[in-house]
Amino acid sequence: MTGTRAAFRLSLSALRAHKRRFAGTFLAVLLGVSFLAGTMVMGDTLRANFDTLFVDANTGTDAVVRSADVIDAGQGGGVREPVRASLAGRLGKVPGVAAAVPSVQGAGQLIGSDGKPVGGQGPPTLAGNWITDARLNPYHLVEGSAPTSEHEAVINRGAAKKGGLKVGDTAVVRTPDPLRVRIVGIATFGGADGMGQVTFTALTLPTAQKYLTTGPDRASAIQVRAASGVSQREVADRIAPLLPKGSEVLTGQRATQENQDEVSGRFLGVFTTLLLVFAGIALLVATFSIHNTFAIVVAQRTRENALLRALGASRRQVVGSTLAEAVAVGLVSSLAGLLGGVGVALGLKALFPALGFGMPTGGMVITTAAMAVPLAVGVTVSVGSALVPAVRAGRTAPLAALRETAVDRSGASWKRAAAGAVLGAAGIALAVVGASGSPQVPVTATGAVLVVIAFVVLGPVASTAAVRVLGAPLPRLRGVTGALAGRNALRGPKRTAATATALMVGVAVVTLFTVFGASLKATMDRTVDRSFAGDVAITTPAFGAGGSGLSPRLAPAVGELPQVRESVGLGKGVAKVDGGGRELTVTDPRRLANVIDLGSVRGSLDGLGTGGVAVSRGEAGKHGWHLGSTARLVFADGQRQPFTVRAVYERGDLSGDYLITRRAWAPHRVQDRDTLVAVAFKDGVSLGAGRAAVEKTAAGYGHPDVQDRAEYAKSAARGVDLMLSTVYALLALAVLIALLGIANTATLAVHERTRELGLLRAVGQTRSQLRAMVRWESVLVAAFGTVGGLGLGAFLGWALVRAADSAGTSAFAIPVPRLGVVLLVGVVAGALAGLRPAGRAAKLDVLKAIGVE
Amino acid sequence: MTAAARVVDAAKVYGSGETEVRALDGVSVDFPAAGFTAIMGPSGSGKSTLMHCAAGLDTLTSGSARIGDVELSGLTDKQLTVLRRERIGFVFQSFNLVPTLTVRENITLPRDLSGRPADPEWIDALVDVVGLRDRLHHRPSELSGGQQQRVAVARALAGRPDVVFADEPTGNLDSRSGAEVLGLLGRAVHEMGRTAVMVTHDPVAAAHADEVLFLADGRLVDRMPEPTAERVLDRMKAFDGRAPGARRTPQEVGP
């Protein structure tokens, strides 16, 4: 027991004596834990705030009646068949029901005062009816009045702010048919500016039905308020027997729960998972840095540990004292990290509204898990990283006390080289096999993990060669100072590799995403290039669940223009095929081939009628369909209808996998809208002239974008840049931690080379030469890490693109300029990391440095 | 005879008040060009401080130090560094060589740092004098202690400096290796016309010099031209009466 205490006392005094050496470790853990804790706290807070918001907004609704069937084709939530609005009248007479009102909701995008669409970059842009029963309406007027005529609307405060709209302004709502309205009121949702970022335009019930549904008696749902003293359960039970087949009733609580789950699952879930993944990467990078620090410190302390062993300390006591140091560092920095995490969450919460991301307000929610998990992770990372160095410290022979200061200069063993080579070869083979032929993501992923491990294992083997190559120009550039920097980087191959590995991991992830993004863009370019046979495309650029699409009347109107040879609109429908939701393309299949190249077509696109469908070759293969086969489609209204496969076409990348006629879709439609109008000009019509004419016509339909082929390809890939910017921002922390690691190693190296630095100064090295020497060494290490990361990331990117490409249509692209920037950033950052250690080295007093034992 | 280096009224004070230590207390001395001067004295006599200040490694509290006709006080760190590089050679007791550089690179290091390449014929000649031609591409860790000090002497002479300052150059060597190093310094002075200043507490080493200066308590107390080991030892014994001086016993020192 006393032995343990002695070991602990030793480690504490060691920590006190070498605070500076652990500064880097401390910061690495602190940053990683802050990121992790911040993410968890923010996720919990947002979730709780959204939950409160929905409870507040829906508090007056006791029951909701809607169609039971839902089809989810992957994007923007499920699609339900409307119910009869007249049902509300009947339900209103049920005893115990105080009010029952129809609720209509559809896509409707506002155009702001600047003429640009409001929102649409992710969250839904909705329009619906203004529910006149104030307690049933989740929105509450804070200004103006409710709409009373077809050309009046209430909008939520968030949309008003974003679009620069106020009461009395005139605006256009794309429903998608443009509807010109006067803003008569501004409303809040459960006390907030809106339901998160969702925009909402409220019209009168008849207007909403006219523009957002396909008939006058339709509603998305019926909202019911119970009389006082009647519970939600009771009112739901009383309504249930009166409902037509295919409808369901759920309590207000259940409906609120669904709203909450939807936001948590669809938005917050993705958001927090993404952040957690990057917090994990940051902590992984931190692990490398911390391990390296402990390895160096233990090596530097060999004499001290040997003396302890000679004086009678047991192996366990030496190991224990090193581990106790790790625990202390981990604990202190993790606790500081928790504080930092709460700070990060607070900062982000304040930052989001400033960036235009209105989030529901409310207090911070700090759960036990959000504190305990990051703390545990932080301590585990510290102790785990110190484990191997601690065991090595325990193995110190007492005799080592008598030797010269031992520094770990051990190079790479042949065992390491062999193991790394085998791992690497196996990994590359698996990745390549999984990526070629019929792609298999799990095989490639396994290979990718092996390759990463091989890179880490091979680091020390590769570092010597890599530093020699990278450092080759240094002597010519910087003379003997450069040569010394290069030699110094070669001194401890293990150390150089471990330092560089942290950066390598960060850079590899950056590169992976960069390559993946560029390949996505290249794929879009190629798709448009190959499959888009028209001259211009009319779209309403939107992202995720946003946007309202195009009026179905636009395509025929454009078709009337004298410059236009062909104008075809493509709408979206959904149906279940073999139990899974599928998107259908609703269009005129016969004319579609004039503007979109479907590749070779077997069968005929003519006369699909109401019972025929054209299917892409890939999809037909999956279901085993041939010409004449029967495809059973189930629509949102519950109708199942057999379709005959009348044509099978080669390429569905632009047109979608199922083509049906508008007449076939008409009975099942919910809100008429096209997502794309493809236009081809007549021979001899210039792009400029044709485009101007199309733009003029389109202006009358809510100003959608008219794009030439290049612009269309670019806008289709716009989400990629957004994704990349987010990823870069999230990876910045991991890269920062890696650079701290480089700085830390440089500081430790300066410490152990004190006498040598003193000698150099004595025989005539100037301070600036000394600084340059230290800086160049860290530049070399950073360059090694960056180049390794670029190579690793590019390979993993290639494997990922190929493995994820089951249709064989993806392009692979290496964005050289962008990766050049990554390289430059890595090297410059290396110089920055060396700045402080270089400054400290230059401040050394020559005489003291030479005299140091 | 002109002075290659000189100090006038040199004083060096550490601390202040109660804890004030006067490491040098008004020392004036000329180190004649093409001469080999040894500085001796008991521990704490100020001999190392004198050398460090004369060589521009440390600064005087008051008084003047010159290399040739350059006054050292008032020079910036950069100017001092360049001066050391261009006009002074150093040999320390240990850790004289940069472990990552080869023998040849270590010898030319000061020249390389200045960016002006060393005179290859001169380096060639030096290599032969120190007898390390077959070791030129070895690293310091592959050399014996004596060989390392010979490399250090070669490095100190590589730039044809005005003065070579040697701080206990034989302190870590056995007597044979020590004699080799001292022989090299002597040849540098007498055959190549260099100037050497050496701090030592070894009477045998001091006997290689043309003149021995004795310091005690920060003052120059005696000078001995054409010294022999016996006379130096006798002179040092006089100090031993007052304070423990040289660490070595006479038996160890004897020839």
JSON list of N, CA and C in Angstrom, two decimals, chain B residues 159-181:
[
{"chain": "B", "resi": 159, "resn": "GLY", "atom": "N", "xyz": [38.31, 27.43, -39.81]},
{"chain": "B", "resi": 159, "resn": "GLY", "atom": "CA", "xyz": [38.04, 28.77, -40.37]},
{"chain": "B", "resi": 159, "resn": "GLY", "atom": "C", "xyz": [39.23, 29.70, -40.22]},
{"chain": "B", "resi": 160, "resn": "ARG", "atom": "N", "xyz": [40.40, 29.17, -39.94]},
{"chain": "B", "resi": 160, "resn": "ARG", "atom": "CA", "xyz": [41.61, 29.98, -39.69]},
{"chain": "B", "resi": 160, "resn": "ARG", "atom": "C", "xyz": [41.29, 31.12, -38.74]},
{"chain": "B", "resi": 161, "resn": "PRO", "atom": "N", "xyz": [40.84, 30.76, -37.51]},
{"chain": "B", "resi": 161, "resn": "PRO", "atom": "CA", "xyz": [40.37, 31.80, -36.59]},
{"chain": "B", "resi": 161, "resn": "PRO", "atom": "C", "xyz": [41.53, 32.59, -36.00]},
{"chain": "B", "resi": 162, "resn": "ASP", "atom": "N", "xyz": [41.21, 33.79, -35.46]},
{"chain": "B", "resi": 162, "resn": "ASP", "atom": "CA", "xyz": [42.21, 34.59, -34.76]},
{"chain": "B", "resi": 162, "resn": "ASP", "atom": "C", "xyz": [42.66, 33.86, -33.51]},
{"chain": "B", "resi": 163, "resn": "VAL", "atom": "N", "xyz": [41.69, 33.30, -32.79]},
{"chain": "B", "resi": 163, "resn": "VAL", "atom": "CA", "xyz": [42.01, 32.64, -31.52]},
{"chain": "B", "resi": 163, "resn": "VAL", "atom": "C", "xyz": [41.24, 31.33, -31.42]},
{"chain": "B", "resi": 164, "resn": "VAL", "atom": "N", "xyz": [41.87, 30.30, -30.86]},
{"chain": "B", "resi": 164, "resn": "VAL", "atom": "CA", "xyz": [41.17, 29.08, -30.49]},
{"chain": "B", "resi": 164, "resn": "VAL", "atom": "C", "xyz": [41.08, 29.06, -28.98]},
{"chain": "B", "resi": 165, "resn": "PHE", "atom": "N", "xyz": [39.84, 28.99, -28.46]},
{"chain": "B", "resi": 165, "resn": "PHE", "atom": "CA", "xyz": [39.65, 28.87, -27.02]},
{"chain": "B", "resi": 165, "resn": "PHE", "atom": "C", "xyz": [39.34, 27.42, -26.70]},
{"chain": "B", "resi": 166, "resn": "ALA", "atom": "N", "xyz": [40.09, 26.87, -25.77]},
{"chain": "B", "resi": 166, "resn": "ALA", "atom": "CA", "xyz": [39.87, 25.47, -25.41]},
{"chain": "B", "resi": 166, "resn": "ALA", "atom": "C", "xyz": [39.57, 25.39, -23.92]},
{"chain": "B", "resi": 167, "resn": "ASP", "atom": "N", "xyz": [38.41, 24.82, -23.59]},
{"chain": "B", "resi": 167, "resn": "ASP", "atom": "CA", "xyz": [37.96, 24.74, -22.20]},
{"chain": "B", "resi": 167, "resn": "ASP", "atom": "C", "xyz": [38.14, 23.33, -21.70]},
{"chain": "B", "resi": 168, "resn": "GLU", "atom": "N", "xyz": [39.21, 23.08, -20.92]},
{"chain": "B", "resi": 168, "resn": "GLU", "atom": "CA", "xyz": [39.51, 21.75, -20.43]},
{"chain": "B", "resi": 168, "resn": "GLU", "atom": "C", "xyz": [39.48, 20.71, -21.55]},
{"chain": "B", "resi": 169, "resn": "PRO", "atom": "N", "xyz": [40.21, 20.90, -22.61]},
{"chain": "B", "resi": 169, "resn": "PRO", "atom": "CA", "xyz": [40.09, 20.01, -23.77]},
{"chain": "B", "resi": 169, "resn": "PRO", "atom": "C", "xyz": [40.50, 18.59, -23.47]},
{"chain": "B", "resi": 170, "resn": "THR", "atom": "N", "xyz": [41.28, 18.39, -22.42]},
{"chain": "B", "resi": 170, "resn": "THR", "atom": "CA", "xyz": [41.77, 17.04, -22.13]},
{"chain": "B", "resi": 170, "resn": "THR", "atom": "C", "xyz": [41.10, 16.46, -20.90]},
{"chain": "B", "resi": 171, "resn": "GLY", "atom": "N", "xyz": [40.13, 17.18, -20.36]},
{"chain": "B", "resi": 171, "resn": "GLY", "atom": "CA", "xyz": [39.52, 16.78, -19.08]},
{"chain": "B", "resi": 171, "resn": "GLY", "atom": "C", "xyz": [38.93, 15.39, -19.09]},
{"chain": "B", "resi": 172, "resn": "ASN", "atom": "N", "xyz": [38.44, 14.94, -20.23]},
{"chain": "B", "resi": 172, "resn": "ASN", "atom": "CA", "xyz": [37.78, 13.64, -20.29]},
{"chain": "B", "resi": 172, "resn": "ASN", "atom": "C", "xyz": [38.64, 12.57, -20.95]},
{"chain": "B", "resi": 173, "resn": "LEU", "atom": "N", "xyz": [39.92, 12.89, -21.17]},
{"chain": "B", "resi": 173, "resn": "LEU", "atom": "CA", "xyz": [40.75, 11.96, -21.94]},
{"chain": "B", "resi": 173, "resn": "LEU", "atom": "C", "xyz": [41.80, 11.27, -21.07]},
{"chain": "B", "resi": 174, "resn": "ASP", "atom": "N", "xyz": [42.23, 10.10, -21.52]},
{"chain": "B", "resi": 174, "resn": "ASP", "atom": "CA", "xyz": [43.37, 9.48, -20.86]},
{"chain": "B", "resi": 174, "resn": "ASP", "atom": "C", "xyz": [44.62, 10.25, -21.24]},
{"chain": "B", "resi": 175, "resn": "SER", "atom": "N", "xyz": [45.73, 10.00, -20.56]},
{"chain": "B", "resi": 175, "resn": "SER", "atom": "CA", "xyz": [46.88, 10.89, -20.74]},
{"chain": "B", "resi": 175, "resn": "SER", "atom": "C", "xyz": [47.45, 10.82, -22.16]},
{"chain": "B", "resi": 176, "resn": "ARG", "atom": "N", "xyz": [47.39, 9.65, -22.81]},
{"chain": "B", "resi": 176, "resn": "ARG", "atom": "CA", "xyz": [47.96, 9.56, -24.16]},
{"chain": "B", "resi": 176, "resn": "ARG", "atom": "C", "xyz": [47.14, 10.37, -25.15]},
{"chain": "B", "resi": 177, "resn": "SER", "atom": "N", "xyz": [45.78, 10.17, -25.09]},
{"chain": "B", "resi": 177, "resn": "SER", "atom": "CA", "xyz": [44.91, 10.94, -26.00]},
{"chain": "B", "resi": 177, "resn": "SER", "atom": "C", "xyz": [45.03, 12.42, -25.71]},
{"chain": "B", "resi": 178, "resn": "GLY", "atom": "N", "xyz": [45.14, 12.73, -24.39]},
{"chain": "B", "resi": 178, "resn": "GLY", "atom": "CA", "xyz": [45.26, 14.14, -24.01]},
{"chain": "B", "resi": 178, "resn": "GLY", "atom": "C", "xyz": [46.51, 14.74, -24.62]},
{"chain": "B", "resi": 179, "resn": "ALA", "atom": "N", "xyz": [47.61, 14.00, -24.56]},
{"chain": "B", "resi": 179, "resn": "ALA", "atom": "CA", "xyz": [48.86, 14.51, -25.10]},
{"chain": "B", "resi": 179, "resn": "ALA", "atom": "C", "xyz": [48.75, 14.76, -26.60]},
{"chain": "B", "resi": 180, "resn": "GLU", "atom": "N", "xyz": [48.03, 13.88, -27.30]},
{"chain": "B", "resi": 180, "resn": "GLU", "atom": "CA", "xyz": [47.84, 14.07, -28.74]},
{"chain": "B", "resi": 180, "resn": "GLU", "atom": "C", "xyz": [47.12, 15.37, -29.04]},
{"chain": "B", "resi": 181, "resn": "VAL", "atom": "N", "xyz": [46.02, 15.60, -28.26]},
{"chain": "B", "resi": 181, "resn": "VAL", "atom": "CA", "xyz": [45.23, 16.81, -28.50]},
{"chain": "B", "resi": 181, "resn": "VAL", "atom": "C", "xyz": [46.07, 18.05, -28.21]}
]
